[in-house]
Amino acid sequence: DVKVTQSSRYLVKRTGEKVFLECVQDMDHENMFWYRQDPGLGLRLIYFSYDVKMKEKGDIPEGYSVSREKKERFSLILESASTNQTSMYLCASSSGGETQYFGPGTRLLVL
Amino acid sequence: DQQVKQNSPSLSVQEGRISILNCDYTNSMFDYFLWYKKYPAEGPTFLISISSIKDKNEDGRFTVFLNKSAKHLSLHIVPSQPGDSAVYFCAASGTSGTYKYIFGTGTRLKVLA
């Protein structure tokens, strides 16, 4: 079974803090994705990566950056957290054009 | 511009009856469609998919229908069970070759016992 894990289930941060969200997958997938889920807006793609050290912007990259130094790990970075980044963050991975598998999510609250 | 739309934010169905969740898309280049199910405080789990070369795919109680001319897909759950209560997202891909999915906004299904 594919396993995608995320470093935290819940996080509370202050405005202006730098926030790191980590995602690890154990299936040697090339592609990894970061989404945020907000009520009424569905899942929106922030960034994705199709190889180590490669990244592409998704639909809402502003205020975020990513890092992929190893194939199994994809990090999402909020350089200076703001209250409008309070959300559920979901990581996913896939191999080629196959189905994306999601982690359990991190619920981030920015105060 | 919402390329994948789920126009019903919520749906209630009696246990044992059929649940029909709908999804519309605007981009005719989409060629692969999926349904995900999401419980609160959990990540989405893959449910069923369909390629544009087919118009129906079935997996147990779940069937997805694709009408390409109408740019419409639907998920049928028969019979519905209380454990099916969740948010259902449809997703589409295939336009860019980068394996990106475009997700709908979700439909919250409540199956009443």
mmCIF file of C-alpha atoms in Angstrom:
data_model
loop_
_atom_site.group_PDB
_atom_site.id
_atom_site.type_symbol
_atom_site.label_atom_id
_atom_site.label_comp_id
_atom_site.label_asym_id
_atom_site.label_seq_id
_atom_site.Cartn_x
_atom_site.Cartn_y
_atom_site.Cartn_z
ATOM 1 C CA ASP A 1 0.000 0.000 0.000
ATOM 2 C CA VAL A 2 1.113 3.524 -0.764
ATOM 3 C CA LYS A 3 1.866 5.507 2.333
ATOM 4 C CA VAL A 4 2.061 9.287 2.381
ATOM 5 C CA THR A 5 2.815 10.839 5.741
ATOM 6 C CA GLN A 6 2.772 14.450 6.833
ATOM 7 C CA SER A 7 4.883 15.764 9.684
ATOM 8 C CA SER A 8 2.059 17.253 11.751
ATOM 9 C CA ARG A 9 -1.702 16.806 11.943
ATOM 10 C CA TYR A 10 -2.291 20.157 13.638
ATOM 11 C CA LEU A 11 -0.151 23.280 13.830
ATOM 12 C CA VAL A 12 -0.697 26.661 15.428
ATOM 13 C CA LYS A 13 1.618 29.472 14.345
ATOM 14 C CA ARG A 14 1.843 33.221 14.753
ATOM 15 C CA THR A 15 1.619 35.742 11.936
ATOM 16 C CA GLY A 16 5.056 36.324 10.442
ATOM 17 C CA GLU A 17 6.532 32.984 11.487
ATOM 18 C CA LYS A 18 8.283 30.752 8.975
ATOM 19 C CA VAL A 19 6.433 27.459 8.727
ATOM 20 C CA PHE A 20 7.666 24.148 7.368
ATOM 21 C CA LEU A 21 5.298 21.361 6.371
ATOM 22 C CA GLU A 22 6.914 18.078 5.442
ATOM 23 C CA CYS A 23 5.613 15.198 3.392
ATOM 24 C CA VAL A 24 7.189 11.783 2.891
ATOM 25 C CA GLN A 25 6.080 8.989 0.564
ATOM 26 C CA ASP A 26 7.399 5.450 0.542
ATOM 27 C CA MET A 27 6.513 4.287 -2.963
ATOM 28 C CA ASP A 28 9.329 5.824 -5.009
ATOM 29 C CA HIS A 29 6.847 8.128 -6.775
ATOM 30 C CA GLU A 30 8.299 10.754 -9.090
ATOM 31 C CA ASN A 31 5.494 13.251 -8.649
ATOM 32 C CA MET A 32 4.567 15.026 -5.451
ATOM 33 C CA PHE A 33 1.974 17.725 -4.872
ATOM 34 C CA TRP A 34 0.895 20.241 -2.256
ATOM 35 C CA TYR A 35 -2.736 21.362 -2.078
ATOM 36 C CA ARG A 36 -4.780 23.416 0.277
ATOM 37 C CA GLN A 37 -8.409 22.697 1.002
ATOM 38 C CA ASP A 38 -10.809 25.445 2.014
ATOM 39 C CA PRO A 39 -14.596 25.248 2.442
ATOM 40 C CA GLY A 40 -16.404 25.943 -0.804
ATOM 41 C CA LEU A 41 -13.168 26.068 -2.788
ATOM 42 C CA GLY A 42 -12.225 22.403 -3.011
ATOM 43 C CA LEU A 43 -8.595 21.391 -3.382
ATOM 44 C CA ARG A 44 -6.316 23.948 -4.964
ATOM 45 C CA LEU A 45 -2.825 23.113 -6.155
ATOM 46 C CA ILE A 46 -0.042 25.175 -4.606
ATOM 47 C CA TYR A 47 3.101 23.555 -6.054
ATOM 48 C CA PHE A 48 4.131 20.258 -7.506
ATOM 49 C CA SER A 49 7.353 18.455 -8.306
ATOM 50 C CA TYR A 50 7.977 15.800 -10.929
ATOM 51 C CA ASP A 51 11.559 15.032 -9.959
ATOM 52 C CA VAL A 52 14.178 15.774 -7.347
ATOM 53 C CA LYS A 53 15.046 19.477 -7.277
ATOM 54 C CA MET A 54 12.339 20.177 -9.879
ATOM 55 C CA LYS A 55 9.272 22.210 -9.015
ATOM 56 C CA GLU A 56 6.436 23.934 -10.784
ATOM 57 C CA LYS A 57 3.924 26.469 -9.594
ATOM 58 C CA GLY A 58 0.359 25.390 -9.230
ATOM 59 C CA ASP A 59 -2.679 27.636 -9.203
ATOM 60 C CA ILE A 60 -2.011 29.502 -5.938
ATOM 61 C CA PRO A 61 1.766 29.647 -5.279
ATOM 62 C CA GLU A 62 1.874 33.143 -3.791
ATOM 63 C CA GLY A 63 3.259 33.169 -0.263
ATOM 64 C CA TYR A 64 4.632 29.632 -0.540
ATOM 65 C CA SER A 65 7.809 27.915 -1.623
ATOM 66 C CA VAL A 66 8.820 24.255 -1.819
ATOM 67 C CA SER A 67 11.860 22.081 -1.562
ATOM 68 C CA ARG A 68 12.536 18.614 -2.928
ATOM 69 C CA GLU A 69 16.063 17.494 -2.088
ATOM 70 C CA LYS A 70 15.221 13.780 -1.950
ATOM 71 C CA LYS A 71 12.762 11.807 -4.027
ATOM 72 C CA GLU A 72 10.670 10.708 -1.073
ATOM 73 C CA ARG A 73 10.372 14.099 0.635
ATOM 74 C CA PHE A 74 8.573 17.275 -0.435
ATOM 75 C CA SER A 75 8.478 20.281 1.858
ATOM 76 C CA LEU A 76 6.127 23.243 1.761
ATOM 77 C CA ILE A 77 7.419 26.480 3.254
ATOM 78 C CA LEU A 78 5.388 29.484 4.316
ATOM 79 C CA GLU A 79 8.020 32.209 4.369
ATOM 80 C CA SER A 80 5.994 34.561 6.567
ATOM 81 C CA ALA A 81 2.729 33.051 7.705
ATOM 82 C CA SER A 82 -0.413 35.136 7.396
ATOM 83 C CA THR A 83 -3.923 34.573 8.706
ATOM 84 C CA ASN A 84 -5.241 33.885 5.189
ATOM 85 C CA GLN A 85 -2.982 30.840 5.082
ATOM 86 C CA THR A 86 -5.038 29.164 7.784
ATOM 87 C CA SER A 87 -6.190 26.041 5.973
ATOM 88 C CA MET A 88 -5.965 22.280 5.601
ATOM 89 C CA TYR A 89 -2.793 21.363 3.699
ATOM 90 C CA LEU A 90 -2.710 18.106 1.793
ATOM 91 C CA CYS A 91 0.256 16.364 0.229
ATOM 92 C CA ALA A 92 -0.087 13.779 -2.537
ATOM 93 C CA SER A 93 2.179 11.626 -4.650
ATOM 94 C CA SER A 94 1.846 9.694 -7.884
ATOM 95 C CA SER A 95 3.844 7.719 -10.379
ATOM 96 C CA GLY A 96 3.621 8.962 -13.939
ATOM 97 C CA GLY A 97 0.007 9.592 -14.844
ATOM 98 C CA GLU A 98 -1.317 7.236 -12.230
ATOM 99 C CA THR A 99 -3.674 8.015 -9.366
ATOM 100 C CA GLN A 100 -2.561 10.533 -6.755
ATOM 101 C CA TYR A 101 -2.431 9.254 -3.179
ATOM 102 C CA PHE A 102 -2.934 11.683 -0.353
ATOM 103 C CA GLY A 103 -1.534 12.064 3.120
ATOM 104 C CA PRO A 104 -3.757 12.688 6.155
ATOM 105 C CA GLY A 105 -3.424 16.460 5.969
ATOM 106 C CA THR A 106 -2.112 19.182 8.255
ATOM 107 C CA ARG A 107 -4.580 21.625 9.706
ATOM 108 C CA LEU A 108 -2.728 24.920 10.109
ATOM 109 C CA LEU A 109 -4.046 27.788 12.182
ATOM 110 C CA VAL A 110 -2.237 31.116 11.863
ATOM 111 C CA LEU A 111 -3.032 33.560 14.655
ATOM 112 C CA ASP B 1 -12.533 30.171 -14.026
ATOM 113 C CA GLN B 2 -13.721 26.903 -12.525
ATOM 114 C CA GLN B 3 -12.916 24.161 -15.038
ATOM 115 C CA VAL B 4 -14.464 21.421 -12.891
ATOM 116 C CA LYS B 5 -17.750 22.169 -11.172
ATOM 117 C CA GLN B 6 -19.792 20.378 -8.582
ATOM 118 C CA ASN B 7 -22.935 22.450 -8.401
ATOM 119 C CA SER B 8 -24.509 20.678 -5.443
ATOM 120 C CA PRO B 9 -22.678 21.491 -2.220
ATOM 121 C CA SER B 10 -24.682 18.901 -0.303
ATOM 122 C CA LEU B 11 -26.939 15.910 -0.766
ATOM 123 C CA SER B 12 -28.990 13.823 1.672
ATOM 124 C CA VAL B 13 -30.114 10.300 0.850
ATOM 125 C CA GLN B 14 -31.855 7.558 2.795
ATOM 126 C CA GLU B 15 -29.878 4.444 3.597
ATOM 127 C CA GLY B 16 -30.373 1.787 0.916
ATOM 128 C CA ARG B 17 -31.326 4.267 -1.794
ATOM 129 C CA ILE B 18 -29.191 5.493 -4.690
ATOM 130 C CA SER B 19 -26.874 8.473 -4.297
ATOM 131 C CA ILE B 20 -26.064 10.392 -7.477
ATOM 132 C CA LEU B 21 -23.278 12.951 -7.381
ATOM 133 C CA ASN B 22 -22.701 15.133 -10.399
ATOM 134 C CA CYS B 23 -19.723 16.898 -11.888
ATOM 135 C CA ASP B 24 -19.393 19.122 -14.969
ATOM 136 C CA TYR B 25 -16.244 20.205 -16.752
ATOM 137 C CA THR B 26 -15.487 22.785 -19.380
ATOM 138 C CA ASN B 27 -12.206 21.663 -20.934
ATOM 139 C CA SER B 28 -12.695 19.109 -23.718
ATOM 140 C CA MET B 29 -9.005 18.161 -23.465
ATOM 141 C CA PHE B 30 -9.520 16.418 -20.132
ATOM 142 C CA ASP B 31 -9.163 12.687 -20.691
ATOM 143 C CA TYR B 32 -9.067 11.131 -17.242
ATOM 144 C CA PHE B 33 -11.524 11.631 -14.417
ATOM 145 C CA LEU B 34 -11.524 10.509 -10.818
ATOM 146 C CA TRP B 35 -13.665 10.564 -7.716
ATOM 147 C CA TYR B 36 -12.206 10.944 -4.253
ATOM 148 C CA LYS B 37 -13.918 10.578 -0.910
ATOM 149 C CA LYS B 38 -12.883 12.612 2.106
ATOM 150 C CA TYR B 39 -13.795 12.213 5.752
ATOM 151 C CA PRO B 40 -13.243 15.135 8.165
ATOM 152 C CA ALA B 41 -9.648 15.521 9.370
ATOM 153 C CA GLU B 42 -8.409 12.916 6.872
ATOM 154 C CA GLY B 43 -6.842 13.096 3.432
ATOM 155 C CA PRO B 44 -8.911 12.246 0.341
ATOM 156 C CA THR B 45 -8.966 8.598 -0.643
ATOM 157 C CA PHE B 46 -9.252 7.457 -4.228
ATOM 158 C CA LEU B 47 -12.603 5.888 -5.057
ATOM 159 C CA ILE B 48 -12.957 5.248 -8.768
ATOM 160 C CA SER B 49 -11.732 6.609 -12.080
ATOM 161 C CA ILE B 50 -12.678 6.600 -15.743
ATOM 162 C CA SER B 51 -10.797 7.239 -18.932
ATOM 163 C CA SER B 52 -12.372 9.260 -21.719
ATOM 164 C CA ILE B 53 -12.378 6.205 -23.986
ATOM 165 C CA LYS B 54 -15.053 4.651 -21.755
ATOM 166 C CA ASP B 55 -18.477 5.840 -20.724
ATOM 167 C CA LYS B 56 -18.925 3.685 -17.643
ATOM 168 C CA ASN B 57 -16.775 2.117 -14.967
ATOM 169 C CA GLU B 58 -18.036 0.024 -12.096
ATOM 170 C CA ASP B 59 -16.488 -1.069 -8.810
ATOM 171 C CA GLY B 60 -18.816 -2.769 -6.386
ATOM 172 C CA ARG B 61 -21.435 -0.304 -5.204
ATOM 173 C CA PHE B 62 -19.791 2.563 -7.094
ATOM 174 C CA THR B 63 -20.318 3.364 -10.769
ATOM 175 C CA VAL B 64 -19.011 6.368 -12.653
ATOM 176 C CA PHE B 65 -20.676 7.487 -15.875
ATOM 177 C CA LEU B 66 -19.059 9.814 -18.388
ATOM 178 C CA ASN B 67 -20.967 11.782 -21.008
ATOM 179 C CA LYS B 68 -18.302 13.452 -23.125
ATOM 180 C CA SER B 69 -20.677 15.338 -25.373
ATOM 181 C CA ALA B 70 -22.279 16.958 -22.318
ATOM 182 C CA LYS B 71 -18.948 17.246 -20.473
ATOM 183 C CA HIS B 72 -20.592 15.628 -17.505
ATOM 184 C CA LEU B 73 -19.769 12.793 -15.169
ATOM 185 C CA SER B 74 -21.682 11.294 -12.328
ATOM 186 C CA LEU B 75 -20.997 8.914 -9.457
ATOM 187 C CA HIS B 76 -23.721 6.471 -8.472
ATOM 188 C CA ILE B 77 -23.620 4.726 -5.113
ATOM 189 C CA VAL B 78 -26.054 1.825 -4.759
ATOM 190 C CA PRO B 79 -27.112 1.003 -2.127
ATOM 191 C CA SER B 80 -26.029 3.978 -0.032
ATOM 192 C CA GLN B 81 -24.754 3.240 3.466
ATOM 193 C CA PRO B 82 -24.232 5.548 6.469
ATOM 194 C CA GLY B 83 -20.468 5.016 6.142
ATOM 195 C CA ASP B 84 -20.643 6.663 2.727
ATOM 196 C CA SER B 85 -21.333 9.999 4.427
ATOM 197 C CA ALA B 86 -18.359 12.143 3.414
ATOM 198 C CA VAL B 87 -17.336 14.891 1.027
ATOM 199 C CA TYR B 88 -16.871 13.683 -2.553
ATOM 200 C CA PHE B 89 -14.551 15.461 -4.963
ATOM 201 C CA CYS B 90 -14.373 14.891 -8.671
ATOM 202 C CA ALA B 91 -11.117 15.613 -10.462
ATOM 203 C CA ALA B 92 -9.986 15.811 -14.058
ATOM 204 C CA SER B 93 -6.624 15.655 -15.764
ATOM 205 C CA GLY B 94 -4.925 15.235 -19.090
ATOM 206 C CA THR B 95 -4.449 18.664 -20.526
ATOM 207 C CA SER B 96 -0.820 19.423 -19.804
ATOM 208 C CA GLY B 97 1.052 16.145 -19.509
ATOM 209 C CA THR B 98 2.256 17.106 -16.060
ATOM 210 C CA TYR B 99 -0.234 14.862 -14.262
ATOM 211 C CA LYS B 100 -1.947 17.779 -12.581
ATOM 212 C CA TYR B 101 -5.506 17.272 -11.401
ATOM 213 C CA ILE B 102 -8.162 19.961 -11.370
ATOM 214 C CA PHE B 103 -10.571 19.353 -8.509
ATOM 215 C CA GLY B 104 -14.179 20.345 -8.100
ATOM 216 C CA THR B 105 -15.401 22.078 -4.958
ATOM 217 C CA GLY B 106 -16.890 18.926 -3.453
ATOM 218 C CA THR B 107 -20.333 17.604 -2.532
ATOM 219 C CA ARG B 108 -21.116 16.654 1.045
ATOM 220 C CA LEU B 109 -23.142 13.445 1.071
ATOM 221 C CA LYS B 110 -25.162 12.536 4.115
ATOM 222 C CA VAL B 111 -26.717 9.072 4.203
ATOM 223 C CA LEU B 112 -29.543 8.923 6.712
ATOM 224 C CA ALA B 113 -30.084 5.713 8.661
#
